[in-house]
XYZ file of C-alpha atoms in Angstrom:
570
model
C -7.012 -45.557 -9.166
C -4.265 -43.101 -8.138
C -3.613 -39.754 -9.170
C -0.435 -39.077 -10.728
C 0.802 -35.166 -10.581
C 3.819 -33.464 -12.287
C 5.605 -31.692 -9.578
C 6.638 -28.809 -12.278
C 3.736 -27.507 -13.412
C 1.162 -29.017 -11.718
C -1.047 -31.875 -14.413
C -2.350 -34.076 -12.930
C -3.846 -37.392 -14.333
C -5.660 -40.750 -12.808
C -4.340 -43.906 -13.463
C -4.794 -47.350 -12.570
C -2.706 -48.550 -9.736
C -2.078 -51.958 -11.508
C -0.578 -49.854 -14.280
C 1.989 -48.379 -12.336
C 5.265 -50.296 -12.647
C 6.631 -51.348 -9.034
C 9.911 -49.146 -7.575
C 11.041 -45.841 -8.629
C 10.752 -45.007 -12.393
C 11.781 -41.765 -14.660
C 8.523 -40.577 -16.003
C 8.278 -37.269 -18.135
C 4.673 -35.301 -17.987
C 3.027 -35.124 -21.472
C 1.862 -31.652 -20.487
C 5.812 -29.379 -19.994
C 7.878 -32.641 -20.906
C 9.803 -32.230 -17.883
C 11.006 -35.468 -16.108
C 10.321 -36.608 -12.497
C 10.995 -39.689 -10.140
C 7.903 -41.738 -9.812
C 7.380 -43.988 -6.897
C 5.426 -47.200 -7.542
C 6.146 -48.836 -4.011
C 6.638 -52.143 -3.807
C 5.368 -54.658 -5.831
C 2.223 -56.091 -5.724
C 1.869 -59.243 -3.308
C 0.829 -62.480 -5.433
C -2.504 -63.207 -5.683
C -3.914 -65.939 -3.165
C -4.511 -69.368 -4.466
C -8.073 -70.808 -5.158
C -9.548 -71.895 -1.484
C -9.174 -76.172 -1.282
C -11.949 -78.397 -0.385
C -11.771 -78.870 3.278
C -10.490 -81.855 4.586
C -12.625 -84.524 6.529
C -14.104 -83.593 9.999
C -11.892 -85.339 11.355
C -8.381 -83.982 9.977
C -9.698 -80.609 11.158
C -8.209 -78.855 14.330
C -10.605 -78.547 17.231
C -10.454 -74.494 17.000
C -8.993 -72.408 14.469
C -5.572 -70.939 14.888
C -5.827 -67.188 16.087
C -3.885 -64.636 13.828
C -0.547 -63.058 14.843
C -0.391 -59.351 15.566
C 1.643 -58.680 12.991
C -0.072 -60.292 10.134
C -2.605 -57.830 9.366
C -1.581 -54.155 10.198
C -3.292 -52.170 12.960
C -5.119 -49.095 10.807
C -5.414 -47.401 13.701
C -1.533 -47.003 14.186
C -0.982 -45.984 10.442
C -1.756 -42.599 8.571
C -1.443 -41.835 5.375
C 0.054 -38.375 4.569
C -0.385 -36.550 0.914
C 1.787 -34.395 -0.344
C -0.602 -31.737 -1.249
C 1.784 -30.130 -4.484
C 2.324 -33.691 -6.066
C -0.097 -36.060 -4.078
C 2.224 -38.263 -3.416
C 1.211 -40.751 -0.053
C 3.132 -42.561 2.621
C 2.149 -44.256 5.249
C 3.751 -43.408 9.132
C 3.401 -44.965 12.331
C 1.058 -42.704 14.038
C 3.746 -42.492 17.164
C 6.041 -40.539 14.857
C 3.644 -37.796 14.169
C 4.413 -34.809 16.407
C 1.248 -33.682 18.552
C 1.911 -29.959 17.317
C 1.670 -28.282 13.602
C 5.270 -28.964 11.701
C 6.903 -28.608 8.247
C 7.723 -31.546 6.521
C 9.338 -31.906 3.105
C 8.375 -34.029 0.648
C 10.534 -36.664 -0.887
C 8.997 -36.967 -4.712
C 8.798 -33.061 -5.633
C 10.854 -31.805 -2.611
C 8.678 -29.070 -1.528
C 7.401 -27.778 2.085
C 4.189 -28.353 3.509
C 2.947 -28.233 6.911
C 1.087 -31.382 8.821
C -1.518 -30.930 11.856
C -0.692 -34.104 14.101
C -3.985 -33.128 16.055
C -5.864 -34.383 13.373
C -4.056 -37.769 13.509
C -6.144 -38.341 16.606
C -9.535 -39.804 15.266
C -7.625 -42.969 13.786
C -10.943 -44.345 12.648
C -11.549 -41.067 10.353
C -8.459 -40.975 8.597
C -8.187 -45.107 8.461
C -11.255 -44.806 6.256
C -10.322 -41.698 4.100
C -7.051 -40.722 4.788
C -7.028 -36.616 4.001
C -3.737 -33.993 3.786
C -3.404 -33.545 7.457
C -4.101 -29.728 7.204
C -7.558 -29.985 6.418
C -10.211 -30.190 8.604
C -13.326 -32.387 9.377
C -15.728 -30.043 7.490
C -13.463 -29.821 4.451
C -12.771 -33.718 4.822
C -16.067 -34.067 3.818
C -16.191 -32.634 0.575
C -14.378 -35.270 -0.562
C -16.927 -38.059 0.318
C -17.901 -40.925 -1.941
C -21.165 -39.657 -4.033
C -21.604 -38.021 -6.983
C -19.727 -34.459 -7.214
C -21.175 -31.430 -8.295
C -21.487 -30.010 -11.268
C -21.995 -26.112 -10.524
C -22.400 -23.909 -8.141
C -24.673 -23.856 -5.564
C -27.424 -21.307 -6.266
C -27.982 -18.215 -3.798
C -30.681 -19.108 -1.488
C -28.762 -22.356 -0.859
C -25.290 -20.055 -0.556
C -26.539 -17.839 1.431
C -28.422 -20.651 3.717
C -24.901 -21.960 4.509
C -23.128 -19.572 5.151
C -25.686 -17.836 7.993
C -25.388 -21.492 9.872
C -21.420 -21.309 9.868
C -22.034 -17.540 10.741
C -23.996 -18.413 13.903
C -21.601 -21.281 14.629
C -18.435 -19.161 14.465
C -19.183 -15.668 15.097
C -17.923 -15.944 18.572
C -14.788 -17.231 17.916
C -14.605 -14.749 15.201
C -15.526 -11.786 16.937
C -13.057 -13.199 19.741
C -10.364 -13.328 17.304
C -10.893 -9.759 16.299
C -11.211 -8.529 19.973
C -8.147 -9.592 20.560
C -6.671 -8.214 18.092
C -7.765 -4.933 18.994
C -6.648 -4.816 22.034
C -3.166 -5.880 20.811
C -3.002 -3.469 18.292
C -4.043 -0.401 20.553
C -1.066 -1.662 23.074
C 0.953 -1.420 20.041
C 0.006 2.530 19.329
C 0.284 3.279 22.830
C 4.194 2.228 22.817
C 4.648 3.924 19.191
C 2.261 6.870 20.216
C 5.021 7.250 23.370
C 7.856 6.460 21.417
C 6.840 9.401 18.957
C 6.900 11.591 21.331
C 9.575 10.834 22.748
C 11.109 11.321 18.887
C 9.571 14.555 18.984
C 11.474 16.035 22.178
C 14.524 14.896 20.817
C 14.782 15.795 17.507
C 11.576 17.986 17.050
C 8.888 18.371 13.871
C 11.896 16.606 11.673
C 9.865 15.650 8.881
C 12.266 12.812 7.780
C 11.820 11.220 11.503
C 8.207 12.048 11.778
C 7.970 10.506 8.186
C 9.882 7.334 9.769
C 8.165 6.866 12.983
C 4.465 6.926 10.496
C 5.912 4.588 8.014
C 6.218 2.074 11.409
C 3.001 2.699 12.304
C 1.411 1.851 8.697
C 3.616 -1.375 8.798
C 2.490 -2.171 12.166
C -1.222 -1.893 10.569
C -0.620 -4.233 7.680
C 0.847 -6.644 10.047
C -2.086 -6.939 12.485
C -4.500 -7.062 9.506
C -2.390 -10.121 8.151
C -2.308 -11.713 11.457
C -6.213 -11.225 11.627
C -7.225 -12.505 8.676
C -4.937 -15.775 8.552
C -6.321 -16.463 11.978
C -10.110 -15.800 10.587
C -9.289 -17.800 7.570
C -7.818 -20.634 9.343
C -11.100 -20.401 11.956
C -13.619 -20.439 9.203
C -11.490 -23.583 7.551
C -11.626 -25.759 10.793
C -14.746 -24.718 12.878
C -13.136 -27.176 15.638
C -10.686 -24.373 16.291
C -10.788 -21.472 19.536
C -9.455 -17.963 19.546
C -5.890 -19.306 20.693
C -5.543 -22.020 18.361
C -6.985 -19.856 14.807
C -4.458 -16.965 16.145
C -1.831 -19.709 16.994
C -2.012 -20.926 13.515
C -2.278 -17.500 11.593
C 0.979 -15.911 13.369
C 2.906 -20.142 12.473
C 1.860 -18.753 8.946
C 2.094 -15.043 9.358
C 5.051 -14.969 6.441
C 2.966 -16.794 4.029
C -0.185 -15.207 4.149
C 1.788 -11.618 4.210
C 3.436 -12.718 0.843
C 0.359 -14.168 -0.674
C -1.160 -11.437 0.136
C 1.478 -8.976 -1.106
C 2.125 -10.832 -4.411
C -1.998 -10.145 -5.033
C -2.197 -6.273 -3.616
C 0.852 -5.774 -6.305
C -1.137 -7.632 -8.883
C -4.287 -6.365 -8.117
C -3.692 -2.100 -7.922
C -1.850 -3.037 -11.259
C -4.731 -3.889 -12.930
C -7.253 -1.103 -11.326
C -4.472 1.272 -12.932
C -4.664 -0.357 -16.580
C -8.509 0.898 -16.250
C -10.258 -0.676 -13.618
C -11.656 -3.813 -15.462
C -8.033 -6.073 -15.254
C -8.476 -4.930 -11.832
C -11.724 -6.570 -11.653
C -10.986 -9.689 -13.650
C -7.790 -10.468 -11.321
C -9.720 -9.941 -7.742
C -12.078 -12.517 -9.246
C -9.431 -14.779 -10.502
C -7.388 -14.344 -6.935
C -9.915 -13.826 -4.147
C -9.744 -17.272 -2.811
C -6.053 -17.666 -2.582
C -5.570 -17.412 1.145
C -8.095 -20.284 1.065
C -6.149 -22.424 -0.810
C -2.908 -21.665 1.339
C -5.088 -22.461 4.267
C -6.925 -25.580 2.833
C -4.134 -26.929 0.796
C -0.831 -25.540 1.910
C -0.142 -23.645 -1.237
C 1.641 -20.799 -1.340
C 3.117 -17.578 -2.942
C 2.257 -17.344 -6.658
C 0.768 -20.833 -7.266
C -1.474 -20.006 -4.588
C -2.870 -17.580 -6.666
C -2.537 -19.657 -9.802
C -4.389 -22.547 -8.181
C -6.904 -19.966 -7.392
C -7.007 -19.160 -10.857
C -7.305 -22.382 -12.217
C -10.170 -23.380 -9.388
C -12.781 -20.433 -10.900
C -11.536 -21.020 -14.501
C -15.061 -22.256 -16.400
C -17.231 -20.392 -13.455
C -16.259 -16.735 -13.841
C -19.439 -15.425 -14.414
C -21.294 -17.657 -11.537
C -18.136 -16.684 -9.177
C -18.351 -12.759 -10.316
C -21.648 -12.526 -9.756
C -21.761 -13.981 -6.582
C -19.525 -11.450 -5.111
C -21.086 -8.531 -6.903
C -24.423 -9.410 -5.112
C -22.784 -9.553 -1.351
C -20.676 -5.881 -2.150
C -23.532 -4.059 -3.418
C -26.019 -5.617 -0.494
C -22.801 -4.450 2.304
C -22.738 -1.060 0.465
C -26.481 -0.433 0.752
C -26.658 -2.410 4.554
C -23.721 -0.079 5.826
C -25.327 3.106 4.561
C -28.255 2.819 7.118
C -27.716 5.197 9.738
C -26.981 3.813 13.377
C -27.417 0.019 11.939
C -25.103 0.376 9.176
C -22.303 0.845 11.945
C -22.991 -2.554 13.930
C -23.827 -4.127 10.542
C -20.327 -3.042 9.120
C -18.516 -5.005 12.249
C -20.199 -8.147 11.453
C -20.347 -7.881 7.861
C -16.240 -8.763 7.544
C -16.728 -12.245 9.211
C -19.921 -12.944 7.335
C -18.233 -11.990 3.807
C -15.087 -14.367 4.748
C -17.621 -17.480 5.304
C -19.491 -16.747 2.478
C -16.117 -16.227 0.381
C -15.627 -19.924 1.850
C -18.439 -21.370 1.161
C -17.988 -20.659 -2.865
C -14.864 -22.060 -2.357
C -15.933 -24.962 -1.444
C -18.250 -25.609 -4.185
C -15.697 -24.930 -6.521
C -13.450 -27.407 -4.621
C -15.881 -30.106 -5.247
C -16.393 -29.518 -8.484
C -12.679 -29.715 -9.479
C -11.445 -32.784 -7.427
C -8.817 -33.283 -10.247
C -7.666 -29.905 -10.512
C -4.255 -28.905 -12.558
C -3.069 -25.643 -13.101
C 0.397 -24.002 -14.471
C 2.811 -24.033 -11.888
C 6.038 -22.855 -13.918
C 8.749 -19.580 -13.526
C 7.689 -19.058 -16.731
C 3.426 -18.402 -15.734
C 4.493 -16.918 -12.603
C 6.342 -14.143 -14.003
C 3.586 -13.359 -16.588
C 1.454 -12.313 -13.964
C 4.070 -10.164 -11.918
C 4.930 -8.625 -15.231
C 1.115 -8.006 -16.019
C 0.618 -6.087 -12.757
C 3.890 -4.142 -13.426
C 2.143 -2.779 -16.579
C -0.459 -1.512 -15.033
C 2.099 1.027 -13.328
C 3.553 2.098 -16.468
C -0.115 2.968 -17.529
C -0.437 6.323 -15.784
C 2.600 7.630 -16.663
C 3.190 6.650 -20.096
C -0.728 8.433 -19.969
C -0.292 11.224 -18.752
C 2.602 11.681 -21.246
C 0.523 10.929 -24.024
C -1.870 13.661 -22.970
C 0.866 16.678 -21.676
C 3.659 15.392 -23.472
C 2.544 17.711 -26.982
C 1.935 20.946 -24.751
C 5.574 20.174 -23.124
C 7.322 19.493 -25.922
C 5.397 22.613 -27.304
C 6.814 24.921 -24.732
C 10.312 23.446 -24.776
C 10.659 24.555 -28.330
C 9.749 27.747 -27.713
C 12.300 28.284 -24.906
C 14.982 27.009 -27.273
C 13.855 29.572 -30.036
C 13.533 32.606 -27.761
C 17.171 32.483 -26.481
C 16.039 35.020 -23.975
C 13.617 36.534 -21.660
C 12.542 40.241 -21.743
C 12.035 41.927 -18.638
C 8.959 43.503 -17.458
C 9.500 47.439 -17.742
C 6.968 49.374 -15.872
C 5.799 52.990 -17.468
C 7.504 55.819 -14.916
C 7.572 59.569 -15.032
C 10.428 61.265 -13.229
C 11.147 64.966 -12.889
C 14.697 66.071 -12.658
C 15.561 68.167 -10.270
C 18.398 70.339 -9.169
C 20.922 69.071 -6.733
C 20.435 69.788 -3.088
C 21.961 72.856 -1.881
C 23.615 72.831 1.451
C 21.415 74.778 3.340
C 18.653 71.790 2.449
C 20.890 69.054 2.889
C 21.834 70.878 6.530
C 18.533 69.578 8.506
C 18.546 66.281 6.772
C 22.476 65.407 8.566
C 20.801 66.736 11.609
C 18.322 64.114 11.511
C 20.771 61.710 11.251
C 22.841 62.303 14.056
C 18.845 62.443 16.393
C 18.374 59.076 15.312
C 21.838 57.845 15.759
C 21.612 55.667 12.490
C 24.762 56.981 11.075
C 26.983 56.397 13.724
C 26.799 52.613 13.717
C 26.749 52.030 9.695
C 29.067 53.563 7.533
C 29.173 56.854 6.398
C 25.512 57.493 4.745
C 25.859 58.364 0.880
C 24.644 61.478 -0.057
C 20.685 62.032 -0.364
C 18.694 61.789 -3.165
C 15.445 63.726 -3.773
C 12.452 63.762 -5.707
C 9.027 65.741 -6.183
C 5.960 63.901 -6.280
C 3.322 66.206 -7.713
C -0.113 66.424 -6.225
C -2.344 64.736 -8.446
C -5.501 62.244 -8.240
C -8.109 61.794 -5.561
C -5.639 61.536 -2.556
C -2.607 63.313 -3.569
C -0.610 62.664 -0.432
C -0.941 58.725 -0.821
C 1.926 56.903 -2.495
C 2.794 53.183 -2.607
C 6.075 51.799 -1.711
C 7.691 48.594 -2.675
C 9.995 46.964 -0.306
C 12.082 43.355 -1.498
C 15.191 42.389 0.603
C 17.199 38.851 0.411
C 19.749 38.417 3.075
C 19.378 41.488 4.865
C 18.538 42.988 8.108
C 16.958 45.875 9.072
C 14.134 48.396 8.508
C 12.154 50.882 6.610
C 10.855 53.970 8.018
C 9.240 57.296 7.144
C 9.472 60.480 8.528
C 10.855 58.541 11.848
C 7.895 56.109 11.857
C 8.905 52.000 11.019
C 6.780 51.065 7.876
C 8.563 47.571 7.591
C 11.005 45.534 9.738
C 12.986 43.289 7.386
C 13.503 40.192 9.656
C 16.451 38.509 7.830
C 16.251 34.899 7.965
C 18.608 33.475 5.636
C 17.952 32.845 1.687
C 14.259 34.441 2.576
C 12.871 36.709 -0.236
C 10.966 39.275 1.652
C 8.325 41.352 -0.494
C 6.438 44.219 0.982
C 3.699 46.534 -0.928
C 1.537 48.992 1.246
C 0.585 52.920 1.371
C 2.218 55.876 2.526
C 0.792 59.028 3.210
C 3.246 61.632 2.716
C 3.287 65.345 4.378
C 3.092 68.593 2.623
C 6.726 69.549 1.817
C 9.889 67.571 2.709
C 9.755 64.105 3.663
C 12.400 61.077 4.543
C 12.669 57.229 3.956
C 15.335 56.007 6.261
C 16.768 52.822 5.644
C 18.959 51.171 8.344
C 20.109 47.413 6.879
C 22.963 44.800 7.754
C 23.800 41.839 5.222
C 24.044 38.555 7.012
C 27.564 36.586 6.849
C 28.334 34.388 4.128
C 25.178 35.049 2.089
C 25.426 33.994 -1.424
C 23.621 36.828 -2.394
C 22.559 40.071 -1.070
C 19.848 42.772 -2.560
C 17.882 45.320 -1.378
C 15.408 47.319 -3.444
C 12.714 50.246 -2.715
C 10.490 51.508 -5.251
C 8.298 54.720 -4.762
C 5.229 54.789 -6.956
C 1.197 55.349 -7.856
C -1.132 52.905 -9.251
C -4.122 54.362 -11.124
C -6.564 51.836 -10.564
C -9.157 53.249 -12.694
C -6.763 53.360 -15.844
C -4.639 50.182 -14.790
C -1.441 51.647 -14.556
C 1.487 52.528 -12.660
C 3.804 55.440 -12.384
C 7.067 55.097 -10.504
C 9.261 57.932 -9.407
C 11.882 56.606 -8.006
C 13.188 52.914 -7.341
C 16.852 52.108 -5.430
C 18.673 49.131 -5.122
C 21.595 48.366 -2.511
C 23.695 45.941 -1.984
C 26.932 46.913 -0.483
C 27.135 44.715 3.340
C 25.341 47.354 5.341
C 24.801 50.747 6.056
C 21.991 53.791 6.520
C 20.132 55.788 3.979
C 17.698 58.358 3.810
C 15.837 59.513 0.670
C 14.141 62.627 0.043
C 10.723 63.046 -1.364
C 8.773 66.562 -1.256
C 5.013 66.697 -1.898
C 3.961 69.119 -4.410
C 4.276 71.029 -7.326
């Protein structure tokens, strides 16, 4: 028998090798209907005629003729490579085969796959069941003559096998994680220095800072890959060290970063849409970087082939991997043990990952699974709805209120201002014997000989009223200016100017009995966009709520001094 696959999308089919016509034939698959070059080799030697009486004694030759060389080929210097996309075989001297992992490229479906000529070694092994060179002894063995499984293994037998590969490999796994480590802190020690180095020459720049973290996240995902190829490809062939599993995960560091970027998108996609597509892909998809390690399969039909390996055995598969997450929850919560528990548990849930794996790998020998644009895309485009969940969501549930308050903005045409209840008391204009002492001030202080010209003074009476008459509040806001605030010659508020800064300043005052000034000394800063300055004198009745202003100004002219007059009393 031989096992015909369609290099398109995958079907697969056995058929008798006498059936299969001699040379290269255009077949199409009944599954797409897409055509493909079929290789029959050559044809089939004729069958030997019916063995002849022998011949008297005496005809005979004293000793039979030894065989040439050349008549029956050597097994041992032959291997048989399969294509693992199309299983197509071909046989190569076993001199040609380079020592080290390489890429070869398959003639029938033209696609890349990578060949271990380490394996090659054991001529014996593959002579008698020639395997895809990338899988290993332990694998090799699934494939054994006997009678293959029908389910999945139950959990005291699961759980059996995978503490003896545990105890085998945990070494070379926690090797393989030590060493990672201490790459990886190397790594933050350089970037760690290289921040800071960012830091003292451009300062808390948020866009640089922003850069220099997005490096170090990258730098994480990258050693995490690395890791976990090189644990996958360890727990695949237990005849591997630390070297040769990290060897082989960095050789495939691009292909296990995409397979396992095509699943992360795939996978938060679905935990958006609602958790439970979430659930039903990572079941679907968790053995993918298996398959890539065990069969060479990669991007998106690793995850198909995935797919199409737990097909019939959800259930079995899903609960299987419930059981080991909710015993690592409860394990890892246990104080003190928990920690060393959590360390080990990573390795232990790869194997065990493996091991189901396995099962279902020898329960579908045959396996075929959709392999076309057309299946890949439906799963990118399924994990791209999930995205489109939240926010067509949240605009289903704020989009009403939105649209509510738009309309009313559009109706009202306009705002109203806020207009605060205020009780002034007119009072005559100053006289110049009062506005005599005020000028003298002025010139003490020295503020109006470095601003322009002060305008003239304006006064008010604050009556003596509530339970501490002499306490008023004053409002301060200033945008673009410079300067300060003071009463009776002590500051109340410095107004620091930093550009486009809206400074806002509420506090007490406690005025004296009879005449009392607010001096204000401010400088606009150049090429402001806009300039304001505004002072509000008033009294908040907290009993009653409400708020009496007497007096509020507002300057803006580029800079000057003022003084305002307010007497205490009646």
């Amino acid at each position: 028998m031989r096992i015909l696959a369609c290099p398109h999308c995958g079907f697969s089919k056995q058929v008798p090798a006498d059936r299969i016509p001699a040379g290269t034939k255009r077949v199409s698959c009944p599954k797409c209907k897409q055509l493909f070059n079929l290789d029959g080799g050559t044809p089939a030697a004729p069958r030997p005629a019916p063995p002849q009486p022998p011949p008297p004694a005496a005809a005979q030759p004293s000793a039979p003729a030894p065989k040439s060389p050349a008549a029956t080929p050597n097994l041992a210097e032959q291997a048989v490579i399969t294509c693992p996309h199309c299983g197509y075989r071909r046989e190569v001297p076993r001199e040609k085969i380079p020592p080290r992992p390489a890429k070869v490229l398959c003639r029938q479906c033209e696609k890349e796959f990578t060949i271990r000529g380490e394996l090659f070694r054991d001529a014996t092994r593959l002579a008698a069941n020639p395997q895809h060179p990338t899988l290993t002894p332990a694998a090799a063995s699934e494939d054994a003559d006997g009678p293959a499984p029908t389910r999945l293994a139950g959990l005291g037998e699961l759980f059996s096998r995978t503490w003896e590969v545990f105890k085998r490999r945990i070494l070379t796994l926690i090797g393989i994680n030590l060493l990672a480590m201490v790459l990886a802190l190397a790594a933050y020690f350089l970037l760690g220095s290289g921040a800071d180095l960012l830091r003292g020459m451009f300062g808390d720049n948020p866009v640089v800072m922003g850069l220099a973290a997005l490096v170090m996240v990258g730098l994480s995902l990258l050693v995490v890959t690395a890791v976990c190829a090189a644990m996958t490809y360890a727990i695949v062939d237990e005849d591997l060290g630390v070297r040769e599993a990290l060897g082989y995960g960095i050789q495939n560091f691009r292909s296990f970063l995409w397979v396992f970027t095509l699943a992360g998108f795939i996978l938060c996609g679905g935990y958006l849409a609602f958790i439970l597509p979430g659930l039903l892909f990572t079941v679907w998809f968790v053995f993918a970087q298996f398959v890539l390690a065990h069969d060479d399969v990669r991007g998106m039909e690793a995850l198909l082939k995935s797919r199409a390996y737990v097909r019939g055995h959800g259930w079995g598969v899903c609960g299987r991997l419930l059981l080991l997450g909710v015993l690592g929850t409860v394990v890892s919560l246990i104080p003190i043990v928990g920690l060393l528990a959590s360390l080990l548990l990573g390795p232990f849930t790869l194997i065990y990952y493996h091991e189901i794996f396995r099962d279902l790998r020898a329960i579908k020998t045959n396996l075929s699974y959709p392999g076309s644009g057309r299946e890949k895309a439906k799963w990118l485009l399924a994990g791209t709805a999930g995205y489109l969940v939240v926010p067509v969501f949240g605009l289903l549930l704020l989009g009403p209120a939105m649209w509510q308050g738009l309309n009313q903005l559009r109706g009202s045409g306009s705002f109203e201002a806020y207009q605060a209840t205020a009780t002034y008391r007119p009072q005559p204009a100053f006289v110049e014997q009062e506005a005599r002492p005020l000028a003298e001030a002025e010139q003490q202080t020295g503020m109006g000989a470095a601003a322009a010209p002060a305008q003239s003074p304006t006064t008010l009476v604050v009556p003596r009223t509530g339970e501490n008459p002499a306490e008023v509040m004053l409002y301060v806001y200033a945008i673009n200016y410079r300067g300060s605030v003071r009463l009776n010659g002590e500051e109340i508020y410095p107004i620091e100017g930093e550009r486009d800064m809206n400074y806002n300043y509420t506090g007490s005052a406690t005025l004296q009995d009879g005449r009392n000034v607010f001096e204000v000394a401010y400088q606009a800063l150049p090429d402001a966009w806009m300039t304001k300055l505004q002072l509000k004198v008033f009294r908040y009745d907290w009993t009653n709520a409400q708020e009496t202003v007497f007096a509020e100004w507002t300057i803006e002219d580029p800079g000057s001094s003022r003084a305002f007059e307010v007497i205490l009393g009646d």
